[in-house]
XYZ file of C-alpha atoms in Angstrom:
713
model
C 53.440 119.418 89.723
C 50.197 119.043 91.748
C 49.049 115.569 92.721
C 45.940 115.828 90.561
C 47.981 116.591 87.447
C 50.552 113.883 88.216
C 47.876 111.242 88.741
C 46.052 112.295 85.583
C 49.183 112.130 83.444
C 50.373 108.807 84.838
C 46.911 107.279 84.466
C 46.806 108.403 80.853
C 50.253 106.944 80.239
C 49.107 103.599 81.607
C 46.004 103.399 79.423
C 47.252 104.765 76.086
C 48.342 101.903 73.789
C 51.732 101.961 72.119
C 50.345 100.734 68.761
C 53.006 98.051 68.635
C 52.758 94.288 68.840
C 55.342 91.688 69.682
C 56.609 89.407 66.958
C 53.641 87.063 66.252
C 56.039 84.172 65.637
C 57.673 84.604 69.018
C 54.263 84.920 70.664
C 53.086 81.733 68.969
C 56.251 79.912 69.994
C 55.762 80.888 73.627
C 52.115 79.755 73.608
C 53.038 76.469 71.920
C 55.649 75.815 74.608
C 52.974 76.295 77.291
C 50.654 73.907 75.453
C 53.408 71.299 75.144
C 53.757 71.130 78.909
C 50.247 71.825 80.212
C 48.210 69.338 78.189
C 50.367 66.268 78.948
C 50.483 67.171 82.642
C 46.708 67.681 82.652
C 46.199 64.252 81.099
C 48.572 62.465 83.455
C 48.331 64.310 86.792
C 45.167 66.416 86.736
C 44.276 70.053 87.120
C 46.403 71.089 90.115
C 49.774 69.975 88.711
C 48.795 71.313 85.281
C 48.292 74.728 86.823
C 51.790 74.711 88.318
C 53.351 73.588 85.035
C 51.437 76.224 83.073
C 52.482 78.966 85.484
C 56.134 78.011 85.145
C 55.996 77.872 81.349
C 54.080 81.138 81.062
C 56.336 83.186 83.341
C 59.497 81.702 81.808
C 58.153 82.680 78.396
C 57.433 86.190 79.636
C 61.076 86.510 80.673
C 62.183 85.934 77.076
C 60.255 89.019 75.940
C 62.292 91.336 78.186
C 64.889 93.623 76.590
C 68.000 91.524 76.894
C 70.850 90.388 74.670
C 71.516 87.103 76.404
C 70.446 83.849 74.730
C 66.739 83.680 75.520
C 66.719 79.939 76.078
C 69.070 80.370 79.023
C 66.949 83.208 80.391
C 63.841 81.011 80.253
C 65.633 78.154 82.011
C 66.895 80.478 84.769
C 63.401 81.924 85.235
C 61.922 78.440 85.422
C 64.433 77.460 88.096
C 63.581 80.524 90.178
C 59.875 79.793 89.819
C 60.386 76.211 90.901
C 62.236 77.292 94.051
C 59.634 79.926 94.952
C 56.815 77.428 94.398
C 58.422 74.793 96.584
C 59.128 77.236 99.403
C 55.594 78.614 99.197
C 54.024 75.186 99.439
C 56.341 74.209 102.293
C 55.531 77.343 104.291
C 51.792 77.568 103.718
C 51.135 74.556 105.922
C 53.002 76.039 108.895
C 50.936 78.599 110.853
C 52.426 82.072 110.474
C 55.293 80.939 108.265
C 53.921 81.975 104.868
C 53.615 85.727 105.610
C 57.208 85.723 106.866
C 58.397 83.890 103.756
C 56.376 86.261 101.576
C 57.969 89.316 103.206
C 61.503 87.947 102.885
C 61.015 86.751 99.306
C 59.453 90.069 98.261
C 62.360 91.970 99.792
C 64.786 89.802 97.843
C 62.808 90.324 94.636
C 62.957 94.077 95.171
C 66.723 93.983 95.675
C 67.169 92.195 92.337
C 66.383 95.547 90.682
C 69.991 96.444 91.516
C 71.042 94.080 88.721
C 68.674 95.539 86.151
C 65.074 95.910 85.067
C 64.953 92.468 83.429
C 66.011 90.717 86.619
C 63.690 92.863 88.729
C 60.690 92.120 86.522
C 61.311 88.372 86.498
C 61.872 88.360 90.274
C 58.528 90.127 90.804
C 56.757 87.423 88.809
C 58.114 84.732 91.142
C 56.255 86.469 93.972
C 53.010 86.367 92.003
C 53.438 82.686 91.110
C 54.118 81.833 94.755
C 50.859 83.538 95.707
C 48.792 81.819 93.012
C 49.889 78.221 93.118
C 49.934 77.796 96.892
C 46.183 78.451 96.932
C 45.561 75.140 95.200
C 44.549 72.184 97.419
C 47.766 70.245 97.943
C 49.661 68.581 100.747
C 53.174 69.493 101.816
C 54.684 66.151 100.655
C 53.847 67.116 97.089
C 55.523 70.542 97.361
C 58.648 69.238 95.686
C 56.541 67.873 92.840
C 54.851 71.208 92.200
C 58.163 73.027 92.353
C 59.635 70.618 89.813
C 56.606 71.107 87.573
C 57.166 74.865 87.582
C 60.801 74.291 86.695
C 59.708 71.811 84.025
C 57.541 74.491 82.446
C 60.548 76.792 82.254
C 62.721 73.997 80.829
C 60.191 73.229 78.089
C 59.998 76.926 77.254
C 63.804 77.068 77.036
C 64.008 73.907 74.907
C 61.349 75.185 72.531
C 63.243 78.454 72.123
C 66.495 76.609 71.464
C 64.978 74.316 68.810
C 62.607 76.837 67.217
C 64.945 79.749 66.601
C 63.328 82.951 65.317
C 65.758 85.631 64.137
C 68.020 85.372 67.215
C 70.115 88.373 66.142
C 67.244 90.793 65.602
C 67.813 92.636 68.871
C 71.537 93.003 68.192
C 70.924 94.251 64.660
C 68.325 96.762 65.808
C 70.626 98.092 68.523
C 73.468 98.619 66.053
C 71.160 100.042 63.374
C 69.657 102.507 65.869
C 73.174 103.757 66.605
C 73.879 104.508 62.945
C 70.422 106.034 62.513
C 71.120 108.343 65.477
C 74.440 109.315 63.888
C 72.595 110.181 60.666
C 70.132 112.372 62.570
C 73.036 113.913 64.481
C 74.798 114.831 61.232
C 71.640 116.572 59.989
C 71.220 118.496 63.229
C 74.827 119.640 63.051
C 74.165 121.274 59.675
C 71.861 123.789 61.378
C 73.162 123.647 64.960
C 76.970 123.186 65.095
C 76.863 122.511 68.842
C 74.014 119.975 68.802
C 74.255 117.029 71.189
C 73.880 113.344 70.438
C 71.475 110.994 72.215
C 73.603 108.575 74.305
C 70.850 105.951 74.550
C 71.498 104.059 71.276
C 75.244 103.956 71.948
C 74.739 102.478 75.407
C 72.263 99.908 74.104
C 74.620 98.911 71.300
C 77.438 98.477 73.788
C 75.315 96.143 75.900
C 74.398 94.228 72.755
C 78.055 93.985 71.769
C 78.943 91.765 74.731
C 78.450 88.164 73.584
C 78.605 84.777 75.223
C 81.054 82.212 73.872
C 78.266 80.555 71.854
C 77.126 83.875 70.409
C 80.684 84.834 69.484
C 81.022 81.626 67.445
C 77.701 82.061 65.621
C 77.299 85.816 65.170
C 76.874 87.267 61.674
C 80.228 88.587 60.366
C 78.925 92.097 59.734
C 78.236 92.612 63.445
C 81.949 92.417 64.225
C 83.503 95.832 64.831
C 80.809 98.166 63.503
C 79.999 99.517 66.961
C 83.617 100.613 67.434
C 83.461 102.384 64.063
C 80.314 104.232 65.163
C 82.122 105.387 68.302
C 84.830 106.982 66.118
C 82.346 108.584 63.711
C 80.602 110.570 66.456
C 83.605 112.763 67.512
C 84.605 113.264 63.870
C 81.147 114.687 63.105
C 81.238 116.985 66.136
C 84.773 118.235 65.419
C 83.964 118.996 61.785
C 80.888 121.068 62.632
C 82.094 122.975 65.690
C 83.269 126.527 64.848
C 85.863 126.493 67.629
C 87.952 123.614 66.228
C 86.321 122.824 62.870
C 84.676 124.641 60.014
C 84.326 128.438 60.309
C 81.002 129.800 61.486
C 80.182 131.409 58.121
C 81.414 131.494 54.548
C 82.456 128.886 51.976
C 84.033 126.663 54.626
C 80.743 126.356 56.511
C 78.892 125.625 53.245
C 81.379 122.866 52.422
C 81.017 121.399 55.914
C 77.237 121.317 55.493
C 77.646 119.441 52.197
C 79.895 116.859 53.854
C 77.492 116.462 56.786
C 74.549 115.986 54.406
C 76.424 113.303 52.445
C 77.477 111.633 55.697
C 73.885 111.610 56.939
C 72.701 109.869 53.774
C 75.413 107.240 54.011
C 74.801 106.676 57.724
C 71.103 106.132 57.021
C 72.049 103.628 54.328
C 74.319 101.865 56.818
C 71.513 101.703 59.376
C 69.117 100.217 56.818
C 71.760 97.718 55.713
C 72.473 96.541 59.237
C 68.775 96.204 60.027
C 68.051 94.183 56.884
C 71.330 92.183 56.913
C 72.106 93.325 53.371
C 74.966 95.010 51.566
C 74.940 98.798 51.615
C 72.886 100.472 48.918
C 74.589 103.826 48.191
C 72.178 106.763 48.288
C 71.373 108.425 44.971
C 70.205 111.806 46.308
C 73.631 113.024 47.490
C 77.190 112.462 46.243
C 79.196 109.759 47.951
C 81.548 110.916 50.690
C 85.015 109.977 49.413
C 88.503 110.669 50.641
C 89.383 112.392 47.376
C 86.512 114.870 47.668
C 87.329 115.672 51.277
C 91.033 116.173 50.535
C 90.148 118.703 47.830
C 88.371 121.114 50.174
C 90.608 124.207 50.397
C 87.703 126.128 51.937
C 88.123 124.147 55.161
C 90.812 124.906 57.764
C 93.416 122.245 58.389
C 91.744 120.874 61.542
C 88.356 120.650 59.816
C 89.910 118.832 56.838
C 91.518 116.367 59.200
C 88.152 115.704 60.881
C 86.462 115.286 57.495
C 89.110 112.799 56.359
C 88.698 110.779 59.543
C 84.941 110.837 59.062
C 85.268 109.596 55.483
C 87.727 106.894 56.536
C 85.451 105.536 59.254
C 82.362 105.542 57.042
C 84.341 103.756 54.321
C 85.358 101.112 56.860
C 81.746 100.569 57.858
C 80.608 100.304 54.233
C 83.387 97.825 53.536
C 82.421 95.709 56.519
C 78.874 95.404 55.199
C 79.948 94.708 51.619
C 79.368 91.024 50.988
C 82.619 90.930 49.054
C 84.711 92.271 51.958
C 83.804 90.807 55.333
C 87.300 91.486 56.692
C 87.111 95.286 56.424
C 86.671 95.697 60.189
C 88.037 93.676 63.068
C 87.638 94.641 66.707
C 88.343 92.976 70.040
C 85.296 91.063 71.214
C 83.669 91.933 74.505
C 82.671 88.715 76.243
C 79.434 88.357 78.161
C 79.889 86.153 81.231
C 77.722 83.099 81.688
C 74.969 82.959 84.295
C 77.254 81.090 86.690
C 80.031 83.636 86.183
C 77.695 86.571 86.700
C 76.218 85.247 89.956
C 79.080 86.496 92.196
C 78.969 89.872 90.443
C 75.208 90.029 90.929
C 75.478 89.222 94.622
C 78.154 91.889 95.044
C 75.957 94.436 93.242
C 72.999 93.635 95.459
C 75.143 93.749 98.591
C 76.369 97.253 97.709
C 72.743 98.414 97.621
C 72.016 97.156 101.143
C 72.039 100.616 102.715
C 69.155 102.835 103.792
C 69.966 105.635 101.318
C 69.842 103.300 98.342
C 66.749 103.695 96.125
C 66.814 99.953 95.409
C 66.873 99.132 99.124
C 63.965 101.491 99.777
C 62.003 99.901 96.929
C 62.673 96.432 98.339
C 61.458 97.458 101.808
C 58.379 99.089 100.336
C 57.607 96.057 98.145
C 57.999 93.657 101.061
C 55.731 95.708 103.324
C 53.071 96.288 100.660
C 52.841 92.660 99.518
C 52.713 91.309 103.065
C 50.209 93.947 104.204
C 47.977 93.221 101.189
C 48.063 89.517 101.995
C 47.203 90.089 105.663
C 44.511 92.664 104.807
C 42.738 90.227 102.502
C 42.731 87.368 105.013
C 40.055 88.785 107.367
C 37.699 89.267 104.420
C 37.324 85.514 104.167
C 37.539 85.559 100.372
C 38.695 82.426 98.604
C 40.835 84.402 96.137
C 42.450 86.697 98.699
C 45.840 86.183 97.052
C 44.712 88.525 94.240
C 45.368 91.620 96.396
C 49.067 90.917 97.159
C 49.507 89.657 93.585
C 48.315 93.035 92.295
C 50.631 94.872 94.676
C 53.622 92.766 93.629
C 53.055 93.345 89.924
C 52.439 97.115 90.002
C 55.233 98.147 92.368
C 58.220 99.694 90.612
C 61.147 101.765 91.947
C 59.740 105.049 90.592
C 56.475 106.916 91.031
C 55.376 107.185 87.389
C 55.627 103.485 86.564
C 53.976 102.429 89.812
C 50.941 104.644 89.381
C 50.541 104.069 85.638
C 50.823 100.287 86.075
C 48.345 100.412 88.960
C 45.719 102.138 86.834
C 46.464 99.892 83.864
C 46.197 96.758 85.983
C 42.842 97.797 87.412
C 41.452 98.509 83.944
C 42.927 95.348 82.464
C 41.714 93.185 85.335
C 38.159 94.492 85.090
C 37.996 93.887 81.345
C 39.779 90.530 81.426
C 37.788 89.128 84.327
C 34.497 90.362 82.879
C 35.106 88.857 79.436
C 36.478 85.531 80.668
C 33.723 85.156 83.259
C 31.112 85.776 80.572
C 32.740 83.081 78.410
C 32.707 80.635 81.309
C 29.028 81.375 81.982
C 28.045 80.904 78.345
C 30.218 77.944 77.348
C 30.609 76.164 80.693
C 33.925 74.724 79.472
C 35.422 71.563 80.867
C 39.038 71.150 81.897
C 40.384 70.646 78.370
C 38.531 73.562 76.803
C 39.411 75.810 79.744
C 43.076 74.920 79.321
C 42.894 75.587 75.575
C 41.312 78.994 76.226
C 44.074 79.728 78.753
C 46.698 78.957 76.107
C 44.957 81.327 73.674
C 45.013 84.058 76.315
C 48.709 83.396 76.873
C 49.304 84.001 73.177
C 47.407 87.285 73.497
C 49.468 88.282 76.534
C 52.728 87.651 74.697
C 51.473 89.485 71.616
C 50.488 92.624 73.553
C 53.525 92.917 75.843
C 54.759 95.903 73.796
C 51.280 97.377 73.385
C 50.696 98.328 76.988
C 50.341 96.881 80.460
C 46.543 97.247 80.455
C 46.179 94.997 77.407
C 48.622 92.412 78.724
C 46.861 92.414 82.096
C 43.505 91.794 80.427
C 44.910 88.708 78.716
C 46.694 87.509 81.861
C 43.538 87.966 83.972
C 41.545 85.920 81.478
C 44.257 83.278 81.442
C 44.204 82.973 85.229
C 40.389 82.811 85.272
C 40.375 79.942 82.786
C 43.267 78.140 84.460
C 42.010 78.440 88.020
C 38.467 78.017 86.812
C 39.285 74.344 86.832
C 38.631 74.572 90.568
C 35.151 74.676 92.031
C 33.410 77.997 92.670
C 30.798 80.452 91.421
C 32.284 82.339 88.416
C 30.324 85.549 89.034
C 31.257 85.661 92.697
C 34.875 84.928 91.822
C 34.944 87.744 89.241
C 33.585 90.265 91.726
C 36.111 89.150 94.334
C 39.013 89.604 91.939
C 37.966 93.111 90.971
C 37.539 94.149 94.612
C 40.849 92.588 95.614
C 42.584 94.319 92.711
C 41.274 97.592 94.059
C 42.510 96.674 97.536
C 45.994 95.648 96.441
C 46.361 98.603 94.092
C 45.192 101.067 96.728
C 47.683 99.727 99.287
C 50.512 99.856 96.727
C 49.767 103.384 95.605
C 49.150 104.581 99.143
C 52.451 103.113 100.284
C 54.304 104.948 97.546
C 52.602 108.205 98.508
C 53.536 107.720 102.184
C 56.999 106.266 101.624
C 58.233 107.677 98.295
C 61.649 107.544 96.698
C 61.488 110.744 94.711
C 63.916 111.001 91.828
C 63.776 114.778 92.269
C 65.704 114.519 95.522
C 68.512 112.678 93.714
C 69.023 115.071 90.821
C 71.903 116.863 92.544
C 73.612 113.524 93.164
C 73.203 112.550 89.499
C 74.609 115.934 88.424
C 77.651 115.491 90.655
C 78.297 112.007 89.248
C 78.137 113.328 85.691
C 80.481 116.216 86.522
C 83.088 113.885 88.002
C 82.806 111.456 85.056
C 83.024 114.262 82.479
C 86.092 115.610 84.268
C 87.801 112.206 84.111
C 86.978 111.950 80.412
C 88.345 115.413 79.664
C 91.487 114.694 81.679
C 92.062 111.414 79.806
C 91.767 113.165 76.432
C 94.036 116.124 77.305
C 96.463 113.737 78.962
C 96.820 111.941 75.612
C 98.039 115.225 74.085
C 100.555 115.619 76.890
C 101.940 112.081 76.532
C 101.104 110.611 73.084
C 103.571 107.735 73.426
C 102.073 106.578 76.714
C 98.474 107.224 75.733
C 96.003 104.542 76.800
C 93.089 104.312 74.374
C 91.261 102.027 76.801
C 91.397 104.709 79.492
C 89.916 107.289 77.118
C 87.192 104.885 75.991
C 86.264 103.799 79.512
C 86.131 107.423 80.668
C 83.830 108.283 77.749
C 81.516 105.374 78.580
C 81.394 106.400 82.252
C 80.501 109.972 81.295
C 77.862 108.759 78.839
C 76.289 106.458 81.411
C 76.268 109.197 84.071
C 74.565 111.596 81.649
C 71.979 108.973 80.690
C 71.197 108.339 84.359
C 70.697 112.064 84.927
C 68.378 112.335 81.908
C 66.385 109.318 83.087
C 66.115 110.773 86.581
C 64.942 114.094 85.119
C 62.287 112.357 83.038
C 60.987 110.523 86.082
C 61.213 113.625 88.257
C 59.070 115.593 85.808
C 56.212 113.152 86.469
C 56.431 113.406 90.257
C 53.891 115.428 92.266
C 56.511 117.508 94.053
C 57.930 120.961 93.535
C 61.494 120.669 92.343
C 62.662 123.749 94.194
C 61.385 122.285 97.431
C 63.020 118.886 96.910
C 66.460 119.789 95.586
C 68.745 120.140 98.602
C 70.724 123.191 97.449
C 69.886 123.886 93.794
C 66.809 125.290 92.142
C 65.585 123.671 88.948
C 66.844 126.675 86.977
C 70.291 126.265 88.491
C 70.221 122.555 87.701
C 69.382 123.213 84.044
C 72.199 125.755 83.742
C 74.588 123.332 85.400
C 73.540 120.593 82.967
C 74.345 122.868 80.059
C 77.766 123.656 81.519
C 78.717 120.018 82.155
C 77.437 119.141 78.683
C 79.817 121.724 77.201
C 82.664 120.229 79.247
C 81.985 116.727 77.899
C 81.467 118.016 74.361
C 84.798 119.833 74.445
C 86.473 116.528 75.267
C 84.665 114.863 72.335
C 85.981 117.555 69.968
C 89.517 116.998 71.192
C 89.190 113.210 70.950
C 88.605 113.566 67.199
C 92.168 114.979 66.872
C 94.086 112.703 69.253
C 97.786 112.641 68.273
C 99.582 109.522 67.141
C 102.038 107.701 69.340
C 104.967 109.241 67.417
C 103.747 112.837 67.862
C 105.582 115.379 69.975
C 103.986 115.928 73.421
C 102.083 119.161 73.893
C 103.924 121.031 76.680
C 101.722 121.801 79.656
C 98.858 119.494 78.641
C 99.690 116.759 81.164
C 99.734 119.199 84.094
C 96.428 120.713 83.012
C 94.880 117.240 82.677
C 95.892 116.268 86.198
C 94.511 119.516 87.619
C 91.281 119.038 85.643
C 90.782 115.569 87.095
C 91.374 116.821 90.630
C 89.302 120.022 90.321
C 86.222 118.332 88.877
C 86.317 115.609 91.541
C 86.441 118.259 94.288
C 83.729 120.272 92.541
C 81.457 117.213 92.334
C 81.770 116.751 96.089
C 81.026 120.445 96.626
C 77.884 120.239 94.447
C 76.736 117.208 96.395
C 77.007 118.910 99.802
C 75.889 122.347 98.612
C 79.150 124.254 98.966
C 80.712 126.812 96.609
C 82.535 125.417 93.560
C 85.965 126.918 92.888
C 88.099 126.392 89.772
C 90.828 128.961 90.509
C 93.425 126.194 90.614
C 92.455 125.073 87.115
C 92.578 128.653 85.844
C 96.094 129.006 87.216
C 97.111 125.766 85.503
C 95.790 127.050 82.184
C 97.526 130.404 82.662
C 100.834 128.598 83.209
C 100.195 126.493 80.107
C 99.114 129.421 77.917
C 102.029 131.561 79.026
C 104.772 129.025 78.271
C 107.606 130.470 76.158
C 107.711 127.349 73.925
C 104.423 127.952 72.224
C 106.263 128.385 68.930
C 104.682 129.682 65.800
C 101.301 128.085 66.166
C 99.579 131.450 66.803
C 100.108 132.323 63.137
C 99.777 128.863 61.618
C 97.187 127.001 63.729
C 94.322 125.621 61.732
C 95.087 127.508 58.490
C 98.706 127.039 57.427
C 100.119 124.304 55.262
C 103.695 125.188 56.149
C 106.056 122.435 57.243
C 105.624 121.705 60.924
C 102.237 123.365 61.055
C 100.573 120.060 61.893
C 102.202 119.939 65.306
C 101.554 123.634 65.908
C 97.974 123.059 64.830
C 97.653 120.244 67.359
C 99.087 122.442 70.104
C 96.572 125.150 69.278
C 93.732 122.631 69.235
C 94.722 121.344 72.662
C 94.729 124.872 74.074
C 91.436 125.707 72.336
C 89.809 122.624 73.795
C 91.175 123.347 77.250
C 89.892 126.902 77.000
C 86.414 125.604 76.108
C 86.532 123.310 79.131
C 87.575 126.168 81.366
C 84.732 128.278 79.988
C 82.256 125.451 80.684
C 83.486 125.064 84.245
C 83.239 128.828 84.757
C 79.583 128.621 83.693
C 79.135 125.743 86.117
C 80.719 127.800 88.885
C 78.102 130.513 88.365
C 75.221 128.082 87.931
C 75.688 126.172 91.203
C 76.540 129.179 93.353
C 74.657 128.608 96.646
C 71.526 130.690 97.015
C 71.853 133.277 99.740
C 69.087 133.399 102.304
C 67.991 137.008 103.007
C 68.943 138.221 106.466
C 66.167 138.357 108.996
C 64.260 135.401 107.534
């Protein structure tokens, strides 16, 4: 899209409120923790140390509002430790000529690289840069650098201790993640009634999986109903898809389709009831608008083919397990292996390895880190010649608005400018009217901290207004003209924001240019998932459920990354056809549809996986191995812009379909109740699923065919 449209849309996104507030109790707890550390330090040590302690407590509290499923007390303590180290290093370097800009560049680069671990770590790391810039401006000697660093860490420790002692619904995030998964399944069941090939949103499933990994302490104290329900939800999804799909489930029209719609409607009602029960931590209240989905009702559905009845029975079984798990009289209905979340000390080596893998020029995280380091340092150096007392405000603005993608960077830049202007104007007016002393200024700063915590979910502009007011009151303890200081901060915000946005325009990391790479990753992951599922038909006795599950999760994550990249790319001021190396946007959309059909075919087959005592499906293992190989080669071809070829996979299917041992399944598959028809039915399902996969890959072959350049051009 044009630059003017992109800037307009991103600016609007940064200024429009979300109409959502943080939990007032959590916000009050965070503000109380700041007060518990800042007022005693102010009374004992004075304004300078109080500022360091308040900064540490505030930023550590901000870390606990990030989307994370770790114990928040530990997150606050870790943030406080990082703030203490950054404060000490900043104080130690500021007294050495030329050392602080070097430290600032190195520290900013490191903060940018932390985005490789995740958005929570990247956000907290960026705040350590801002704290380093703020506190080192206070009049202090180098011998007291250790003291100020310890005060920052003390603020984080008090925030962590307050969170540990004043516990406020510690399982809310986990409950919401699990409830969102069941709510998405309910919506999915309704969509399937009208669109048998509808797709499910992978986001809630991925969030629930992250929430399902618990520390040792969490595993000992978790509510019983949270044990195993995520695994049940994972089994419900393929059962829904297999029941609705005309290829392997209910017929496209007629009484069988009507019966399938009734079952899907009942399932949707029960899944909604499950979601509400999980969210409220109550027993399931059965819906009264639709009949309950029972095994007896499903078994008495002669309108459905055999495969569809089997899917419906599995669906009813899984929903019954979930209802039993939430029944207060039956907490043992579901048991599942517990995924363990490593401690902070255990995750450190993994985090370092993750960051080290991103230390390459092509990495988007590495490019963001370089850009952040250059922008913050340049903003700091650009503000120095102006001779302004609050010159740190420019690099602080740059550090806080820079994000790895265009849309967030520009929207946060606009929001920060608006929030800074409003916050500085209001707080400066209050200072002029009230002329508060140190104690009243500190109290007003604590009130602004409460407002910042409360509006974290509302929008960055509102949070910035509160944070700007908080900084004005806190640093207003130092001498200076309030009006002059306010004007300086607004001008420096403009300077820092302009440098940040200009740097992104000159040195962008467009998501559009990476769409082909994301597509190739999804294709390879979907191929591995399909191969794992078909391989289970070829060797039921040696089937590895963990392999199937891991392959599904990899495919789901790859698809989610592609969708996220597409969403970000749509906000970028570039033409997609010009930025994609070898594919037009139309080709990319067609390829997405084809890979989606490949993954969906595997989901349908997963709903009918044979038991360990079932007879192997002849030819399935060979087809699975060829599928794994062909999709891996095709992913590489998509990445480098060469022609995709699935002739080898077609030959493998032809050998499988032409085997003389196919038996009688042609006449019995899916409809017969004759003895032995179950195995024949499974053979036919395996071939039907493989044929769907082959059809999807044929569509992909056409979609990614390289565009020919006309001769003579």
